XYZ file of C-alpha atoms in Angstrom:
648
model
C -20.656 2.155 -29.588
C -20.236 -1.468 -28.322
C -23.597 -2.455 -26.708
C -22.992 -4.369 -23.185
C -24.557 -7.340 -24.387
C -21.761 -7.777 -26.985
C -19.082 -6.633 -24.814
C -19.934 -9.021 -22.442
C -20.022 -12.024 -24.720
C -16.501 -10.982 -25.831
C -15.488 -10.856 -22.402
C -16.764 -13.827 -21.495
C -15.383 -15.925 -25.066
C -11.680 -14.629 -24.124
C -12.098 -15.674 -20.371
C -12.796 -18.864 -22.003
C -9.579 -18.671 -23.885
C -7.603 -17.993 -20.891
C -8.953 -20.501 -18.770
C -9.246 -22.999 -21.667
C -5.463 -22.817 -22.461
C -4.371 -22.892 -18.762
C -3.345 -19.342 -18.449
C -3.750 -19.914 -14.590
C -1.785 -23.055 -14.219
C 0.292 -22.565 -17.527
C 3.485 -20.444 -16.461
C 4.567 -19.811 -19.751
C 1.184 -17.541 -20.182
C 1.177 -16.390 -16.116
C 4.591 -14.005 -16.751
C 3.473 -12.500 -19.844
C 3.376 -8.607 -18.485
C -0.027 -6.300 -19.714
C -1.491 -9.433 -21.119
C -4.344 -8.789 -18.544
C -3.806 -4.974 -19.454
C -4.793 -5.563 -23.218
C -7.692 -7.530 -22.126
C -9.644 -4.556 -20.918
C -12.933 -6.458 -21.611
C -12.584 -8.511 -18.664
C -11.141 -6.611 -16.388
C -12.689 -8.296 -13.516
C -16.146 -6.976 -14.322
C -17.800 -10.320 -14.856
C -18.297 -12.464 -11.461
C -16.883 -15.762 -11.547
C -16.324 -18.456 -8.688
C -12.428 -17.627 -8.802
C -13.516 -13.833 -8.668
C -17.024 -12.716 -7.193
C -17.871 -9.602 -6.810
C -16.849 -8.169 -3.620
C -17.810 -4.817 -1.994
C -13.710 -3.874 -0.623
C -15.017 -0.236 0.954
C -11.746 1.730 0.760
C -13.231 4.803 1.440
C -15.890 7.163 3.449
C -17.330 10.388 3.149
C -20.312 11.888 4.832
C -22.657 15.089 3.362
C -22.272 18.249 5.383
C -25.588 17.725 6.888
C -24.867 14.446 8.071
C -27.849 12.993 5.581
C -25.692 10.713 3.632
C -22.996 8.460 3.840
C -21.449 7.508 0.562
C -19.128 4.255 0.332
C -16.200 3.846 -2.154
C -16.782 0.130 -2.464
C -13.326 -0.628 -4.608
C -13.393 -3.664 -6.649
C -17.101 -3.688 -7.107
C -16.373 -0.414 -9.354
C -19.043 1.493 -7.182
C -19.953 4.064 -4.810
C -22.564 3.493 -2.576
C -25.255 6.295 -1.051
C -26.628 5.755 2.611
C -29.475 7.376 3.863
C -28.263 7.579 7.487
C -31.844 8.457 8.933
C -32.358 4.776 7.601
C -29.399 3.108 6.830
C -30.975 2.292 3.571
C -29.387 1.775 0.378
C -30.631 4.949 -2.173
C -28.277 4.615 -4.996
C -25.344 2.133 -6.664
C -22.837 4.474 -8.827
C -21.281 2.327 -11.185
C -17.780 3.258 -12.302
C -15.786 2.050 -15.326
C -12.515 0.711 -13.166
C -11.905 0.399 -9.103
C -12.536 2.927 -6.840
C -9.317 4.465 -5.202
C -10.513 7.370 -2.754
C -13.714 9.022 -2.963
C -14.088 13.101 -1.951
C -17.499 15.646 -2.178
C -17.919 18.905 -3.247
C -18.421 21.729 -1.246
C -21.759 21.872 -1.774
C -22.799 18.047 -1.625
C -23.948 18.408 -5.164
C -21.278 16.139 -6.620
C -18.696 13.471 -6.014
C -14.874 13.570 -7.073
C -13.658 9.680 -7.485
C -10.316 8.426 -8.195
C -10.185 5.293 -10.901
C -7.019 3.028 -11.231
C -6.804 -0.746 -10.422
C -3.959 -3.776 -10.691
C -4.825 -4.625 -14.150
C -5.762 -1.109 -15.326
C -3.698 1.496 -13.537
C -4.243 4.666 -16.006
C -5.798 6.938 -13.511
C -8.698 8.535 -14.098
C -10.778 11.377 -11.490
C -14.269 11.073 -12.480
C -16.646 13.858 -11.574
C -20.113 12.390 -10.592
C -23.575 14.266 -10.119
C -25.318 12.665 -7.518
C -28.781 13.267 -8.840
C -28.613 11.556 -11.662
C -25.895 9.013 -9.875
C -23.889 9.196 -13.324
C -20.081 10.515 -14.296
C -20.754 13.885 -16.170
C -16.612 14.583 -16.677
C -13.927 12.800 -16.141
C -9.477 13.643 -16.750
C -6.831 11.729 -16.585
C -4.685 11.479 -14.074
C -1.053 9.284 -12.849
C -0.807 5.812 -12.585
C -2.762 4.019 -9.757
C -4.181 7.296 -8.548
C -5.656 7.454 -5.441
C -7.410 9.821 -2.476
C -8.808 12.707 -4.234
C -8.429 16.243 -1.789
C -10.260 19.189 -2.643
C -8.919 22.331 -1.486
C -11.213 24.660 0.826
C -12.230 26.909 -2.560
C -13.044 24.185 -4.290
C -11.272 24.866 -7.197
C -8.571 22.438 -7.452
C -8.312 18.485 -6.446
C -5.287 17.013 -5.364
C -4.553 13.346 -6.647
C -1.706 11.136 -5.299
C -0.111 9.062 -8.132
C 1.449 6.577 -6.311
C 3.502 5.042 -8.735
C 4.606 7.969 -10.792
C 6.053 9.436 -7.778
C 4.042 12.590 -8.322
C 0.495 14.879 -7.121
C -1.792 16.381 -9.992
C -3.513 19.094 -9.883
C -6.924 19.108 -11.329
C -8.731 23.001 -12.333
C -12.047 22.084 -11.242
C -13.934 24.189 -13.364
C -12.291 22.407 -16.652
C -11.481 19.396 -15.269
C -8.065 19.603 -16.391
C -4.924 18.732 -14.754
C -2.993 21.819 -14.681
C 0.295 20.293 -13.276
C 2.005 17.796 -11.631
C 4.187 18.354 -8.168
C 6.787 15.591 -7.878
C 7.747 14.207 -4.385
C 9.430 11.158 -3.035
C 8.210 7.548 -3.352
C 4.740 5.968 -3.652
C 2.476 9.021 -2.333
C -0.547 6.897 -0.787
C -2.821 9.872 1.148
C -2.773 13.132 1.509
C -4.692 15.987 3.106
C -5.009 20.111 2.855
C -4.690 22.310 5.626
C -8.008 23.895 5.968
C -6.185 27.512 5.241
C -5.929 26.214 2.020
C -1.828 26.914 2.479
C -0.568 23.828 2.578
C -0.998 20.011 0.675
C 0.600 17.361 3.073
C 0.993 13.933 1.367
C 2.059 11.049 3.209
C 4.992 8.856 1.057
C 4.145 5.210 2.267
C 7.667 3.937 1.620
C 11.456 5.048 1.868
C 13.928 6.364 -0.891
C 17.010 5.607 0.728
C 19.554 2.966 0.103
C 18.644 -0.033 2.868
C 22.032 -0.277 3.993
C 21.369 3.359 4.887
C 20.145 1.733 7.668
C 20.546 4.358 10.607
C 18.751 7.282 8.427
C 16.193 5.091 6.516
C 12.788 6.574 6.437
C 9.831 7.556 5.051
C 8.830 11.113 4.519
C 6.453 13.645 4.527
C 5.738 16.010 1.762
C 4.387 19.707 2.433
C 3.622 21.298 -0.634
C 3.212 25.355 -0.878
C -0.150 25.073 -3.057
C 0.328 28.764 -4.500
C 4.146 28.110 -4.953
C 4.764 24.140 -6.013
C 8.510 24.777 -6.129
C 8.514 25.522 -2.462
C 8.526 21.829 -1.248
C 9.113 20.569 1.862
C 10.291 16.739 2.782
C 10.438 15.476 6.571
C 12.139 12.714 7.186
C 9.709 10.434 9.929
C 13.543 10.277 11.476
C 15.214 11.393 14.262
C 18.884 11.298 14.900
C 19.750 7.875 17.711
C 15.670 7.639 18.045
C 13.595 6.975 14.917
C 14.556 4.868 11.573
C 13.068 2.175 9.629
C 9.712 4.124 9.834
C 6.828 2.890 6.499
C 3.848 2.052 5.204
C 3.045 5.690 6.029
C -1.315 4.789 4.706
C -2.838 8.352 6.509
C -2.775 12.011 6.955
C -5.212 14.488 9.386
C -4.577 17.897 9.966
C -6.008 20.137 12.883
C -8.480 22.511 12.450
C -6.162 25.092 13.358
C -3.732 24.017 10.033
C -0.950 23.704 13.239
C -0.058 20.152 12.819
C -0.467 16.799 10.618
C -1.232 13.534 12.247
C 0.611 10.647 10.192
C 0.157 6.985 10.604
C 3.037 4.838 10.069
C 4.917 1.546 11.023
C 8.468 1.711 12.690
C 10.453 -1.479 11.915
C 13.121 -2.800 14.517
C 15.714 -3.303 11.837
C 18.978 -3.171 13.135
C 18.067 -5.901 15.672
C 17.543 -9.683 15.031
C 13.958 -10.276 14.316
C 13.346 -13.071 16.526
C 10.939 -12.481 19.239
C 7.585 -10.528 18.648
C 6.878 -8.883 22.240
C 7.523 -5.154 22.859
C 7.257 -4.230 19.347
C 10.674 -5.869 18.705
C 9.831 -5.851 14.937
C 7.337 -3.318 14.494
C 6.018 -0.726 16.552
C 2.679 0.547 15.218
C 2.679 4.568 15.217
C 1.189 7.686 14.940
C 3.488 10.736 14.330
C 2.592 14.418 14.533
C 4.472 16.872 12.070
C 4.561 20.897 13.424
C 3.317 22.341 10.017
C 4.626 26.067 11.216
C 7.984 24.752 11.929
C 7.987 22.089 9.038
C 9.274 19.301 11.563
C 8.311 16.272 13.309
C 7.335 17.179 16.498
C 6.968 13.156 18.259
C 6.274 10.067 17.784
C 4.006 7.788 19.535
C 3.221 4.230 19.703
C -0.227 3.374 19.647
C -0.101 -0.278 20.505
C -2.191 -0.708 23.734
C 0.537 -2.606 25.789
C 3.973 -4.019 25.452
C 2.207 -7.600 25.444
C -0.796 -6.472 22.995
C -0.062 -4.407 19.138
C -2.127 -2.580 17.268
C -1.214 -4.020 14.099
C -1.113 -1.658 11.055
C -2.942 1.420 11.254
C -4.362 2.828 8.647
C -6.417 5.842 8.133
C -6.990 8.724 10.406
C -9.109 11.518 11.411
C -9.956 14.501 13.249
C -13.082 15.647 14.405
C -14.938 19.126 13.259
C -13.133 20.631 16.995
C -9.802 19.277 17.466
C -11.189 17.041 20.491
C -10.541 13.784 18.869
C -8.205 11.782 16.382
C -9.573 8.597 15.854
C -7.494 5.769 13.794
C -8.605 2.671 11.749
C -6.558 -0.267 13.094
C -6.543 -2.644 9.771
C -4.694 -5.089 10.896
C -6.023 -5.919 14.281
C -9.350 -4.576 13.558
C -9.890 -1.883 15.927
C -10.616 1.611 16.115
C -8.274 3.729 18.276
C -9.432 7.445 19.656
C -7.354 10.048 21.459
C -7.778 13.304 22.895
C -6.034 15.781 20.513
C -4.687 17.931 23.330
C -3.317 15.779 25.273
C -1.238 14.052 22.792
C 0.104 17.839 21.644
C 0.977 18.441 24.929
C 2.636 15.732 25.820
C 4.747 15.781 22.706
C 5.889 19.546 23.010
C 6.874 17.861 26.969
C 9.308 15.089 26.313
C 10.627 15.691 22.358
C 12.164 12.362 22.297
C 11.441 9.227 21.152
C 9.698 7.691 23.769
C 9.741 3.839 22.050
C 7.123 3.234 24.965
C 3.119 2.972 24.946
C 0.285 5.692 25.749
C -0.955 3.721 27.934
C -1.370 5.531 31.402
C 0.177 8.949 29.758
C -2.988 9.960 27.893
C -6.607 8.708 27.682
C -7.604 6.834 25.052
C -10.341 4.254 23.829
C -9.331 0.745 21.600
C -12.309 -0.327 20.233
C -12.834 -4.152 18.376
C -14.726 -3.490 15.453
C -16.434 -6.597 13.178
C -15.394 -5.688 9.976
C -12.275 -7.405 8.866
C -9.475 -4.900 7.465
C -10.531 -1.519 8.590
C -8.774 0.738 5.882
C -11.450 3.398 5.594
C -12.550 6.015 8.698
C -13.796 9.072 8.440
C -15.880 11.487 11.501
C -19.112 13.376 11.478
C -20.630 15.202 14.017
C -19.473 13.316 17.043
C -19.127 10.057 15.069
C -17.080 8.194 13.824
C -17.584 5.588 10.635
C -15.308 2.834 9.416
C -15.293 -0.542 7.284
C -13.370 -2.680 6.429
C -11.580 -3.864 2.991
C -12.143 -7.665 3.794
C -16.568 -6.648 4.884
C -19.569 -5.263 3.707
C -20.148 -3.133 6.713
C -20.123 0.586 7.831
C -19.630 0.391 11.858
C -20.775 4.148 13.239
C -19.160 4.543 16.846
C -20.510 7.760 19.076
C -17.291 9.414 20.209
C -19.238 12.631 21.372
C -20.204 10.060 24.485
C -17.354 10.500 25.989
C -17.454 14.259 26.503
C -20.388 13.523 28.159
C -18.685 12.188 31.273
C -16.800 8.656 32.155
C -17.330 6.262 29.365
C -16.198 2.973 29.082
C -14.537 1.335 25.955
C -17.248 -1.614 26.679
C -20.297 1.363 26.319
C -18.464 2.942 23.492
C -18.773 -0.890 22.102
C -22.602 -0.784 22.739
C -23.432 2.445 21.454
C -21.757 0.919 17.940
C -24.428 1.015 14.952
C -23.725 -1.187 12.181
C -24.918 -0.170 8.318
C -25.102 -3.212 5.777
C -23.249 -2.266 1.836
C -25.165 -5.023 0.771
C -27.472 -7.335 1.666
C -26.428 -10.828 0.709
C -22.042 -10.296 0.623
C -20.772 -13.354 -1.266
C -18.268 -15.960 0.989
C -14.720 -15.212 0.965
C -13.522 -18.500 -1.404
C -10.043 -19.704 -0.690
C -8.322 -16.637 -3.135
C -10.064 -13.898 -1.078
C -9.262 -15.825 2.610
C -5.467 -15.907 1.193
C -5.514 -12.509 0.758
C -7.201 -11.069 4.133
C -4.707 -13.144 6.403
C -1.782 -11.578 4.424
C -3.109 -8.507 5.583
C -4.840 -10.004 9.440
C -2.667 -9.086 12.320
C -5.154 -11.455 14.364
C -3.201 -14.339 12.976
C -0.079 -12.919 14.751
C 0.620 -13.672 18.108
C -0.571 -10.485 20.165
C -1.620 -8.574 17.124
C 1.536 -6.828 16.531
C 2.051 -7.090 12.510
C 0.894 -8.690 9.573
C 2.584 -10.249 6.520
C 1.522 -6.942 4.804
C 4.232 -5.155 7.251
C 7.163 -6.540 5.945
C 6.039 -6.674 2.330
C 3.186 -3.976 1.771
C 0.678 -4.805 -0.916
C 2.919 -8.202 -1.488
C 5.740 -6.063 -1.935
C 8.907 -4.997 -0.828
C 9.212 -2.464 1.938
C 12.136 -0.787 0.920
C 14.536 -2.011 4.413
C 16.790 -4.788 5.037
C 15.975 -7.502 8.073
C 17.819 -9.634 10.178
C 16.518 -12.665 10.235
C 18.516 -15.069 12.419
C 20.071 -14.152 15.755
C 23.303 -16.786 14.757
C 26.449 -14.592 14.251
C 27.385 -16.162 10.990
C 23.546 -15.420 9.443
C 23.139 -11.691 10.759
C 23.969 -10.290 6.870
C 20.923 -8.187 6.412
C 18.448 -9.147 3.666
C 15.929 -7.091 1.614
C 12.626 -7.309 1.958
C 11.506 -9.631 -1.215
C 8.313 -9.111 -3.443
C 5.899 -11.884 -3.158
C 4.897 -11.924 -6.662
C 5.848 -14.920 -8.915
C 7.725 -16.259 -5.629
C 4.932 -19.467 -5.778
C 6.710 -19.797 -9.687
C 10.302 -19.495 -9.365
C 11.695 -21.523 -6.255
C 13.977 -21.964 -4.289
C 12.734 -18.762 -2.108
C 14.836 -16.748 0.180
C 17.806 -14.479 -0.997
C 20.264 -17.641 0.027
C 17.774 -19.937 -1.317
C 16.830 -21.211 1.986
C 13.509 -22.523 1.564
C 12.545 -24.905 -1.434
C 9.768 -23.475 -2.211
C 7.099 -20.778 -1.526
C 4.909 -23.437 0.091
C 7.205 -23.644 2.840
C 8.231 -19.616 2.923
C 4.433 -19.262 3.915
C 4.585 -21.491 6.494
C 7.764 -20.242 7.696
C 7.131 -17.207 8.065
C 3.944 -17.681 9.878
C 6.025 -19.628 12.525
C 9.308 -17.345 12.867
C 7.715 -13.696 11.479
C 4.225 -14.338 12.818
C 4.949 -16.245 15.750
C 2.512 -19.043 15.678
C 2.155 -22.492 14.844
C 1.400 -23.071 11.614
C -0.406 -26.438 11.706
C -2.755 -25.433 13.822
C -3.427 -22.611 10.594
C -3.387 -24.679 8.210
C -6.945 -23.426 6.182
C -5.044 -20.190 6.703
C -2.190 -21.445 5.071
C -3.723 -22.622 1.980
C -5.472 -20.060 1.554
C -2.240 -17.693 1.253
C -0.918 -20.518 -0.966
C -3.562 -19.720 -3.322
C -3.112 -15.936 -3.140
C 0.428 -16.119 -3.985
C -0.479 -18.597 -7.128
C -2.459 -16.144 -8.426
C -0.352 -12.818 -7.982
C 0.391 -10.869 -11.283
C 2.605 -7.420 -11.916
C 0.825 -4.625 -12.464
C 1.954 -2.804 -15.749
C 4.657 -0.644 -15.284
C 4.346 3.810 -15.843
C 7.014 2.808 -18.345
C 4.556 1.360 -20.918
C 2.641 3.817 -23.466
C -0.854 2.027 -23.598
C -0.091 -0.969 -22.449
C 2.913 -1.830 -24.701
C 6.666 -1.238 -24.613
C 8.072 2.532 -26.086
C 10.207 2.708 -29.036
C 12.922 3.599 -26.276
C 12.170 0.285 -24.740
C 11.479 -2.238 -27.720
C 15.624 -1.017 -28.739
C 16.367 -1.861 -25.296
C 14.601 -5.178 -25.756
C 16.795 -5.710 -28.574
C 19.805 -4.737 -26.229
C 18.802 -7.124 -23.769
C 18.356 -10.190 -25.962
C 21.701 -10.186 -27.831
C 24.222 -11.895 -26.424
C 27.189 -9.996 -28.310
C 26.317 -6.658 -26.488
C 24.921 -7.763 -23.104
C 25.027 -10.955 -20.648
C 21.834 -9.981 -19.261
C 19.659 -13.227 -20.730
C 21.830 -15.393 -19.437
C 20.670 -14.951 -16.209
C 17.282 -13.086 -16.464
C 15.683 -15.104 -19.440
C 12.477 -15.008 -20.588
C 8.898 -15.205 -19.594
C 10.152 -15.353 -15.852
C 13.105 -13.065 -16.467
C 15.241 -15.349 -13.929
C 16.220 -19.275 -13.704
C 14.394 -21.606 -11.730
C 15.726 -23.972 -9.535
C 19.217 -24.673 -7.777
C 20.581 -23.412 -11.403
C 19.993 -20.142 -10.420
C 22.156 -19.148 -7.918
C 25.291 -17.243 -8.345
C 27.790 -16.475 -6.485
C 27.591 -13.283 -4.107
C 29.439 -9.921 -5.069
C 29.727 -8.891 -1.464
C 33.599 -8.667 -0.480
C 34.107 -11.266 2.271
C 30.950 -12.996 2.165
C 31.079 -16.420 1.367
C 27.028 -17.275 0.280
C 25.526 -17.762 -3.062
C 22.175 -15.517 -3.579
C 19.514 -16.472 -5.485
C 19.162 -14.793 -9.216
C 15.657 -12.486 -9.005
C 13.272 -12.213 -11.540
C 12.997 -8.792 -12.851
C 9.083 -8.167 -13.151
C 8.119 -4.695 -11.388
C 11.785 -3.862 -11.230
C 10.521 -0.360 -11.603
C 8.926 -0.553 -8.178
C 11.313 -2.835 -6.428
C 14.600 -0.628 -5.831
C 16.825 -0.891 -3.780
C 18.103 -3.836 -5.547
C 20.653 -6.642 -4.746
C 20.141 -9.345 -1.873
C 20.963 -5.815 0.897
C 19.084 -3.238 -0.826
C 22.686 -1.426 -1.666
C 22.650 -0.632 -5.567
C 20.419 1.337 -8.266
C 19.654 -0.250 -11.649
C 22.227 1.850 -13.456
C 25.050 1.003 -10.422
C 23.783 -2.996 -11.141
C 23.882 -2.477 -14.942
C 27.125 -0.839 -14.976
C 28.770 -3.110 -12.264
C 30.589 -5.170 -15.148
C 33.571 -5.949 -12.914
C 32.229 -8.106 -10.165
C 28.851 -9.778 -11.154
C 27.662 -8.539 -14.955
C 28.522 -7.695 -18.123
C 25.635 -5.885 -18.637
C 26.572 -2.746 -19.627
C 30.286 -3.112 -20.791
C 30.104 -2.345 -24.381
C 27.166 -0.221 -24.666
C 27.090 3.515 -25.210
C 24.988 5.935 -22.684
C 22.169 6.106 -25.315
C 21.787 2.566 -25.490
C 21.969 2.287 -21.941
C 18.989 4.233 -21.802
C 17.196 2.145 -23.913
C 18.404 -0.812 -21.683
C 16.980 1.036 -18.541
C 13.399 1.714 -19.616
C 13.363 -1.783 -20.937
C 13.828 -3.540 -17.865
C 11.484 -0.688 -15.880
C 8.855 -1.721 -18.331
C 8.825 -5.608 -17.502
């Protein structure tokens, strides 16, 4: 066994090589996909000034007796333990990769953590013994697994795999993963009816095609935990009411296992996005599925008033009695609460969409918090606990205050306690600042959306836009992926802005609606966020490296007598740079060149093409109007052509 010492100094020699050869300003050595992977030794664990350590609480849980409060601090590879009596720090888990989603044990003896992070995304559910604050067992799991659900036995844990598209279950008792329940795209939470019937898991992002644009929506998985072939989708969609609904980031079920509360944006796609009151690009929303009927039941918009969003909410709970459900805001940093009943009732009233606010039809409570980036919630007992990605904070609010009579949102404010991660939180340097305003609603005018709406995690939400109110320019356009955009300009589908420099400001003036140079420390900062973005390694890779499936479709790719597809896509960027790379569109009767896209993450990017209107094999196979791609090649070797480019 490696000692740390030397593992460290190995780390630290090939950081040295990195850095030393320019791998951050070098773009020949940026591109080079799983290079990070294969480093394992670094893996972020040594602080540096490009990357200190930073707490990123993702998740909360609290002991059954309300002792402890134990912190899933993410990419400080941690969980924290609370003494609440105290608020004192009693013990630092240390974990071998980030922490995903954090869940306890029945009987408070243990701790069931997810593992899985950007470089390293082999998940892993480690099984901790708080005692002795170490990982006794651990299984693998999918690829970037994340929030861990025990069922009400005990017996089995539920782990979202968000890129395989999949749920494992775990046997507790070997801490084995007994199967694997498929469902639609990028599972991000989850819950389990407290009958122990049904698994509901929240898919953040739509399947459909994006010119599918009337139906387009993400959807809701119930799984039948004793049968897993009796699966259940619903659609977040209602016929003339509800599309373009995503980012679907929580999942609460009633005590009474009656009905699932889902958080969830709804984008205003088939209008011109060109003003920002109103929710006329996003509405932020809060959904509620009838579990017994297996159907959405409404769908609310909990922004507090048509001048005045609620920008991206996140997770959500329910307390112990069905009184109150009580949502993270992480965008405009604020903590929602609702009376349970009252939103039931007023959705089994009026079943449509009412594409209106709460305000003044139910009671409610929006709540500022400090912490920057709320992600994580949970309730105990009355109270409710939060923090925030971007802080090193737990804020505890007393909800039980207001069943006490008339209470203010100003003396729900004051009756705020706030718990310190650490003691000393390094400053946010210009990398960490670039990424918390891509995720900050404050930056928007009114608080409506973030750039993380449009693109979530940098990436592509799945839905075309309209971007320009002119007749001639209301073509739809897919959502892009951020990543390598700062290395391959022009940016834009049509090539419309020269560079990514610009795009960022851009799209804080016309998507944001504010003046960017009166941002402009906000604006470098995102410039140096999107310098330093990098692909995560694709589910298609076998330990890091291509498959022997995938190294013949390599071979495919590259030569020129079977396939024109490195002509356009070459090598490390897998695109051209520069006004060289346009071509011309393959949309009958419109007259516009489109910009030639790199293919990194292609396996996480569909729809493709400029509208979101083809698959990979439709793309590959399209030989008579923009490729040659797949011409001359058998189905085998098509294959081998497919997982190639999915492993990029």
């Amino acid at each position: 066994m490696i000692n740390s010492t030397v593992k460290k100094t190995f780390a630290l020699f090939l950081f040295m090589i990195i850095i030393g050869s320019g791998y951050c300003q070098d773009i020949k050595t940026i591109v080079s996909p799983g290079v990070l992977f294969e480093a394992l030794a670094l893996n972020h664990d040594l602080p540096t000034a490009l990357r200190p350590t930073y707490s990123s609480p993702t998740d909360l849980a609290v002991s059954s007796d309300g002792k402890y409060l134990f912190v899933a601090e993410q990419t400080a590879k941690r969980i924290t333990v609370i003494d609440r009596a105290t608020n004192e720090v009693t013990k630092r888990i240390k974990l071998p990769n980030e922490v995903t989603g954090i869940t306890l044990s029945n009987d408070d003896s243990k701790i069931y953590a997810t593992c899985a992070s950007e470089l390293w995304p082999a998940g892993f559910v480690h099984e901790i013994d708080i005692s002795s604050a170490k990982s006794v067992r651990k299984t693998a799991v999918g690829h970037m697994a994340r929030n861990p659900v025990l069922s009400p036995d005990g017996n089995i844990l539920f782990v979202c795999n968000t890129f395989n598209n999949d749920i494992s279950f775990v046997d507790v008792g070997s801490m084995k993963e007994t199967k694997r329940v498929e469902v639609i795209r990028e599972p991000y939470s989850a819950a389990i009816t407290p009958d122990g019937k049904t698994l509901v898991v929240g898919n953040s992002l739509p399947d459909e095609k994006a010119t599918d644009s009337l139906k387009i929506s993400s959807k809701i998985s119930l799984i039948n935990v004793q049968n897993t072939d009796d699966v259940t989708h619903v659609p977040l969609f209602r016929e003339r009411e509800v599309f373009g609904t995503h980012s679907v980031f929580g999942v609460a079920i009633t005590n009474d296992s009656k009905y699932a509360f889902i958080t969830h944006l709804i984008g205003q796609i088939n209008i011109p996005a060109t003003i920002i009151t109103q929710g006329w690009i996003h509405l932020n929303n809060l959904s509620i599925i009838d579990l017994q009927k297996k159907e959405l039941l409404n769908t609310f918009t909990v922004d507090i008033k048509s001048d005045n969003g609620a920008g991206n909410p996140w997770e959500v709970a329910i307390t112990e009695n069905d009184s109150f459900v009580c949502i993270a805001h992480s965008g405009s940093e604020q903590v929602s609460i609702y009376r349970v009943d009252e939103l039931i009732n007023l959705a089994k009233e009026d079943k449509s969409y009412h594409n209106r606010f709460l305000y003044g039809l139910v009671s409610r409570a929006i709540i500022p918090v400090k912490s920057k980036g709320p992600r994580a919630l949970t309730v105990h007992d009355g109270k409710v606990f939060t923090a925030g990605y971007f802080s090193e904070i737990v804020e505890e609010i007393d909800i039980d205050i207001i069943n006490k009579g008339a209470v203010t949102e100003a003396k729900l404010k004051e009756s705020m306690n706030t718990i310190n991660i650490v003691e000393s939180p390094p400053a946010m340097n210009a990398l960490r600042a670039g990424e918390y305003y891509f995720y900050s609603a404050t930056i928007c005018a009114e608080n409506w959306q973030s750039c993380h709406s449009c693109h979530p995690f940098t990436r592509p939400d799945g839905m075309n836009w309209i971007l320009n109110e002119k007749t001639s320019q209301q073509i739809p356009k897919n959502a892009k992926s951020m990543l390598y955009s700062w290395w391959t300009p022009p940016t834009n589908w049509t090539a419309k802005r020269a560079t990514a420099y610009e795009s960022i400001r851009m799209g804080f003036q016309n998507e944001l609606h504010v003046n960017y140079t009166f941002l402009s420390y906000e604006t470098e900062c995102m410039d140096t966020f999107f310098m330093y973005l990098k692909p995560v390694p694709s589910p298609y890779l076998s330990k890091g490296k291509l498959t022997d499936s995938a190294l013949k479709g390599k071979e495919i790719y590259e030569d020129t007598k079977k396939t024109d597809c490195i002509v356009c896509h070459p090598a490390p960027l897998f695109t051209k740079v520069g006004e060289s790379a346009w071509s011309k569109s393959f949309i009958p009767d419109v007259e516009t060149n489109i910009i030639i896209p790199h293919l990194h993450e292609t396996w996480r990017t569909s729809p493709y093409d400029h509208i979101g209107s083809t698959t990979l094999e439709e793309i590959i196979k399209d030989y008579d109007t923009h490729t040659n791609a797949g011409k001359n090649l058998s189905e085998k070797e098509l294959n081998y052509l497919y997982e190639y480019v999915l492993s990029l």
